[in-house]
């Protein structure tokens, strides 16, 4: 598939900058929320809602997160990085679907990007090119 979704911190966003640690913290919080939901339902909801392990990696001094699927026949993985646009300096989070990604990865990528964008009150550019504005606009 090899597509990308972007979460851009624009005017009105909750933060003016974002780090990889911030993104990892949001993903851990998402896991915690789903585990609490699972306790209420008496079901291992976290395993279904977040079927990945989080690994920190680095290539050419550029750190990124790799979400590796725990069920390879359904979920293979996602890559998450943080950067800034060169021309405007707008910070963004990028979620990448690698070549071997499945449709399950695409669905989870959309779900995670919506969650992160909503928490950051950011502008979300989805994998299909559509834009969702979570930032307050007037």
PDB file of C-alpha atoms in Angstrom:
ATOM      1  CA  UNK A   1       0.000   0.000   0.000  1.00  0.00           C
ATOM      2  CA  UNK A   2       2.718   2.482   1.044  1.00  0.00           C
ATOM      3  CA  UNK A   3       0.442   5.416   1.906  1.00  0.00           C
ATOM      4  CA  UNK A   4       0.778   8.148   4.532  1.00  0.00           C
ATOM      5  CA  UNK A   5      -1.550  10.042   6.847  1.00  0.00           C
ATOM      6  CA  UNK A   6      -0.484  13.363   8.359  1.00  0.00           C
ATOM      7  CA  UNK A   7      -1.539  14.986  11.624  1.00  0.00           C
ATOM      8  CA  UNK A   8      -0.592  18.650  11.347  1.00  0.00           C
ATOM      9  CA  UNK A   9      -0.393  20.996  14.318  1.00  0.00           C
ATOM     10  CA  UNK A  10      -1.987  24.162  13.003  1.00  0.00           C
ATOM     11  CA  UNK A  11      -3.377  27.332  14.567  1.00  0.00           C
ATOM     12  CA  UNK A  12      -5.755  26.355  17.374  1.00  0.00           C
ATOM     13  CA  UNK A  13      -4.077  22.998  18.103  1.00  0.00           C
ATOM     14  CA  UNK A  14      -3.603  21.921  21.715  1.00  0.00           C
ATOM     15  CA  UNK A  15       0.197  21.990  21.294  1.00  0.00           C
ATOM     16  CA  UNK A  16       2.602  23.948  19.105  1.00  0.00           C
ATOM     17  CA  UNK A  17       5.152  21.117  18.935  1.00  0.00           C
ATOM     18  CA  UNK A  18       4.998  17.338  19.103  1.00  0.00           C
ATOM     19  CA  UNK A  19       7.660  14.757  19.866  1.00  0.00           C
ATOM     20  CA  UNK A  20       7.853  11.036  19.324  1.00  0.00           C
ATOM     21  CA  UNK A  21       7.549  10.605  23.097  1.00  0.00           C
ATOM     22  CA  UNK A  22       4.231  12.513  22.986  1.00  0.00           C
ATOM     23  CA  UNK A  23       2.910  10.166  20.311  1.00  0.00           C
ATOM     24  CA  UNK A  24       4.071   7.086  22.209  1.00  0.00           C
ATOM     25  CA  UNK A  25       2.400   8.424  25.356  1.00  0.00           C
ATOM     26  CA  UNK A  26      -0.879   8.884  23.451  1.00  0.00           C
ATOM     27  CA  UNK A  27      -0.680   5.313  22.120  1.00  0.00           C
ATOM     28  CA  UNK A  28       0.002   3.933  25.621  1.00  0.00           C
ATOM     29  CA  UNK A  29      -2.963   5.952  26.907  1.00  0.00           C
ATOM     30  CA  UNK A  30      -5.104   4.466  24.119  1.00  0.00           C
ATOM     31  CA  UNK A  31      -4.026   0.966  25.188  1.00  0.00           C
ATOM     32  CA  UNK A  32      -4.876   1.753  28.817  1.00  0.00           C
ATOM     33  CA  UNK A  33      -8.335   3.078  27.882  1.00  0.00           C
ATOM     34  CA  UNK A  34      -9.117  -0.029  25.852  1.00  0.00           C
ATOM     35  CA  UNK A  35      -7.953  -2.296  28.684  1.00  0.00           C
ATOM     36  CA  UNK A  36     -10.359  -0.514  31.064  1.00  0.00           C
ATOM     37  CA  UNK A  37     -13.168  -0.988  28.555  1.00  0.00           C
ATOM     38  CA  UNK A  38     -12.224  -4.664  28.374  1.00  0.00           C
ATOM     39  CA  UNK A  39     -12.470  -4.979  32.149  1.00  0.00           C
ATOM     40  CA  UNK A  40     -15.990  -3.585  32.039  1.00  0.00           C
ATOM     41  CA  UNK A  41     -16.935  -6.011  29.267  1.00  0.00           C
ATOM     42  CA  UNK A  42     -15.069  -8.962  30.824  1.00  0.00           C
ATOM     43  CA  UNK A  43     -13.270  -9.443  27.515  1.00  0.00           C
ATOM     44  CA  UNK A  44      -9.701  -8.834  26.321  1.00  0.00           C
ATOM     45  CA  UNK A  45     -10.732  -5.804  24.284  1.00  0.00           C
ATOM     46  CA  UNK A  46      -7.220  -4.322  24.333  1.00  0.00           C
ATOM     47  CA  UNK A  47      -5.846  -7.193  22.226  1.00  0.00           C
ATOM     48  CA  UNK A  48      -8.487  -6.522  19.560  1.00  0.00           C
ATOM     49  CA  UNK A  49      -8.312  -2.720  19.744  1.00  0.00           C
ATOM     50  CA  UNK A  50      -4.494  -2.481  19.714  1.00  0.00           C
ATOM     51  CA  UNK A  51      -3.056  -5.608  18.040  1.00  0.00           C
ATOM     52  CA  UNK A  52       0.501  -4.242  17.927  1.00  0.00           C
ATOM     53  CA  UNK A  53       3.687  -3.999  19.938  1.00  0.00           C
ATOM     54  CA  UNK A  54       5.445  -0.607  20.024  1.00  0.00           C
ATOM     55  CA  UNK A  55       9.153  -0.522  19.150  1.00  0.00           C
ATOM     56  CA  UNK A  56      11.414   2.524  18.954  1.00  0.00           C
ATOM     57  CA  UNK A  57      13.913   2.453  16.098  1.00  0.00           C
ATOM     58  CA  UNK A  58      16.323   4.867  14.466  1.00  0.00           C
ATOM     59  CA  UNK A  59      17.720   5.169  10.959  1.00  0.00           C
ATOM     60  CA  UNK A  60      20.206   7.862   9.887  1.00  0.00           C
ATOM     61  CA  UNK A  61      19.726   9.583  13.289  1.00  0.00           C
ATOM     62  CA  UNK A  62      15.976   9.854  12.658  1.00  0.00           C
ATOM     63  CA  UNK A  63      13.927   8.152  15.403  1.00  0.00           C
ATOM     64  CA  UNK A  64      10.552   6.569  14.637  1.00  0.00           C
ATOM     65  CA  UNK A  65       8.057   4.128  16.102  1.00  0.00           C
ATOM     66  CA  UNK A  66       7.272   0.772  14.549  1.00  0.00           C
ATOM     67  CA  UNK A  67       3.989  -0.890  15.451  1.00  0.00           C
ATOM     68  CA  UNK A  68       4.450  -4.608  14.754  1.00  0.00           C
ATOM     69  CA  UNK A  69       1.328  -6.707  14.401  1.00  0.00           C
ATOM     70  CA  UNK A  70       0.746  -9.467  16.922  1.00  0.00           C
ATOM     71  CA  UNK A  71      -1.440 -11.341  14.411  1.00  0.00           C
ATOM     72  CA  UNK A  72       0.573 -11.240  11.139  1.00  0.00           C
ATOM     73  CA  UNK A  73      -2.232 -12.648   8.997  1.00  0.00           C
ATOM     74  CA  UNK A  74      -4.451  -9.669   9.970  1.00  0.00           C
ATOM     75  CA  UNK A  75      -2.016  -6.897  10.982  1.00  0.00           C
ATOM     76  CA  UNK A  76       1.562  -6.546   9.797  1.00  0.00           C
ATOM     77  CA  UNK A  77       2.543  -3.100  11.005  1.00  0.00           C
ATOM     78  CA  UNK A  78       2.642   0.698  10.852  1.00  0.00           C
ATOM     79  CA  UNK A  79       5.470   3.228  11.034  1.00  0.00           C
ATOM     80  CA  UNK A  80       5.072   6.550  12.879  1.00  0.00           C
ATOM     81  CA  UNK A  81       7.417   9.521  12.681  1.00  0.00           C
ATOM     82  CA  UNK A  82       7.496  13.185  13.661  1.00  0.00           C
ATOM     83  CA  UNK A  83       8.859  16.054  11.569  1.00  0.00           C
ATOM     84  CA  UNK A  84       8.236  19.603  10.327  1.00  0.00           C
ATOM     85  CA  UNK A  85       7.262  20.936   6.915  1.00  0.00           C
ATOM     86  CA  UNK A  86      10.290  22.592   5.354  1.00  0.00           C
ATOM     87  CA  UNK A  87       8.510  25.577   3.817  1.00  0.00           C
ATOM     88  CA  UNK A  88       6.123  26.513   6.664  1.00  0.00           C
ATOM     89  CA  UNK A  89       7.747  24.873   9.698  1.00  0.00           C
ATOM     90  CA  UNK A  90       4.424  23.235  10.619  1.00  0.00           C
ATOM     91  CA  UNK A  91       5.066  20.254  12.921  1.00  0.00           C
ATOM     92  CA  UNK A  92       3.339  17.009  11.975  1.00  0.00           C
ATOM     93  CA  UNK A  93       3.040  13.339  12.836  1.00  0.00           C
ATOM     94  CA  UNK A  94       3.224  10.930   9.898  1.00  0.00           C
ATOM     95  CA  UNK A  95       1.687   7.446   9.916  1.00  0.00           C
ATOM     96  CA  UNK A  96       2.990   5.241   7.108  1.00  0.00           C
ATOM     97  CA  UNK A  97       1.498   2.020   5.785  1.00  0.00           C
ATOM     98  CA  UNK A  98       4.449  -0.085   4.539  1.00  0.00           C
ATOM     99  CA  UNK A  99       4.242  -2.104   1.303  1.00  0.00           C
ATOM    100  CA  UNK A 100       3.267  -5.310   3.134  1.00  0.00           C
ATOM    101  CA  UNK A 101       0.449  -3.609   5.107  1.00  0.00           C
ATOM    102  CA  UNK A 102      -2.979  -5.242   5.172  1.00  0.00           C
ATOM    103  CA  UNK A 103      -6.447  -3.692   5.051  1.00  0.00           C
ATOM    104  CA  UNK A 104      -6.566  -4.227   8.818  1.00  0.00           C
ATOM    105  CA  UNK A 105      -3.490  -1.994   9.147  1.00  0.00           C
ATOM    106  CA  UNK A 106      -5.227   0.661   7.050  1.00  0.00           C
ATOM    107  CA  UNK A 107      -8.291   0.554   9.296  1.00  0.00           C
ATOM    108  CA  UNK A 108      -6.212   0.699  12.490  1.00  0.00           C
ATOM    109  CA  UNK A 109      -4.068   3.486  10.991  1.00  0.00           C
ATOM    110  CA  UNK A 110      -7.212   5.530  10.371  1.00  0.00           C
ATOM    111  CA  UNK A 111      -8.439   4.799  13.901  1.00  0.00           C
ATOM    112  CA  UNK A 112      -5.136   5.738  15.576  1.00  0.00           C
ATOM    113  CA  UNK A 113      -4.639   8.862  13.456  1.00  0.00           C
ATOM    114  CA  UNK A 114      -8.150  10.074  14.322  1.00  0.00           C
ATOM    115  CA  UNK A 115      -7.503   9.467  18.024  1.00  0.00           C
ATOM    116  CA  UNK A 116      -4.136  11.265  17.992  1.00  0.00           C
ATOM    117  CA  UNK A 117      -5.482  14.181  15.928  1.00  0.00           C
ATOM    118  CA  UNK A 118      -8.472  14.585  18.235  1.00  0.00           C
ATOM    119  CA  UNK A 119      -6.246  14.608  21.331  1.00  0.00           C
ATOM    120  CA  UNK A 120      -3.916  17.198  19.762  1.00  0.00           C
ATOM    121  CA  UNK A 121      -6.806  19.209  18.214  1.00  0.00           C
ATOM    122  CA  UNK A 122      -4.953  18.993  14.926  1.00  0.00           C
ATOM    123  CA  UNK A 123      -5.697  18.867  11.218  1.00  0.00           C
ATOM    124  CA  UNK A 124      -5.769  15.280   9.928  1.00  0.00           C
ATOM    125  CA  UNK A 125      -4.944  14.367   6.338  1.00  0.00           C
ATOM    126  CA  UNK A 126      -6.150  10.767   5.950  1.00  0.00           C
ATOM    127  CA  UNK A 127      -4.577   8.050   3.799  1.00  0.00           C
ATOM    128  CA  UNK A 128      -7.187   8.691   1.077  1.00  0.00           C
ATOM    129  CA  UNK A 129      -6.415  12.434   0.930  1.00  0.00           C
ATOM    130  CA  UNK A 130      -9.470  13.653   2.798  1.00  0.00           C
ATOM    131  CA  UNK A 131      -9.055  16.187   5.609  1.00  0.00           C
ATOM    132  CA  UNK A 132     -10.683  16.195   9.047  1.00  0.00           C
ATOM    133  CA  UNK A 133     -10.351  19.356  11.141  1.00  0.00           C
ATOM    134  CA  UNK A 134     -10.203  18.734  14.885  1.00  0.00           C
ATOM    135  CA  UNK A 135      -8.783  22.201  15.507  1.00  0.00           C
ATOM    136  CA  UNK A 136     -11.179  25.012  16.373  1.00  0.00           C
ATOM    137  CA  UNK A 137     -11.695  27.207  13.298  1.00  0.00           C
ATOM    138  CA  UNK A 138     -13.546  30.496  13.035  1.00  0.00           C
TER     139      UNK A 138
END
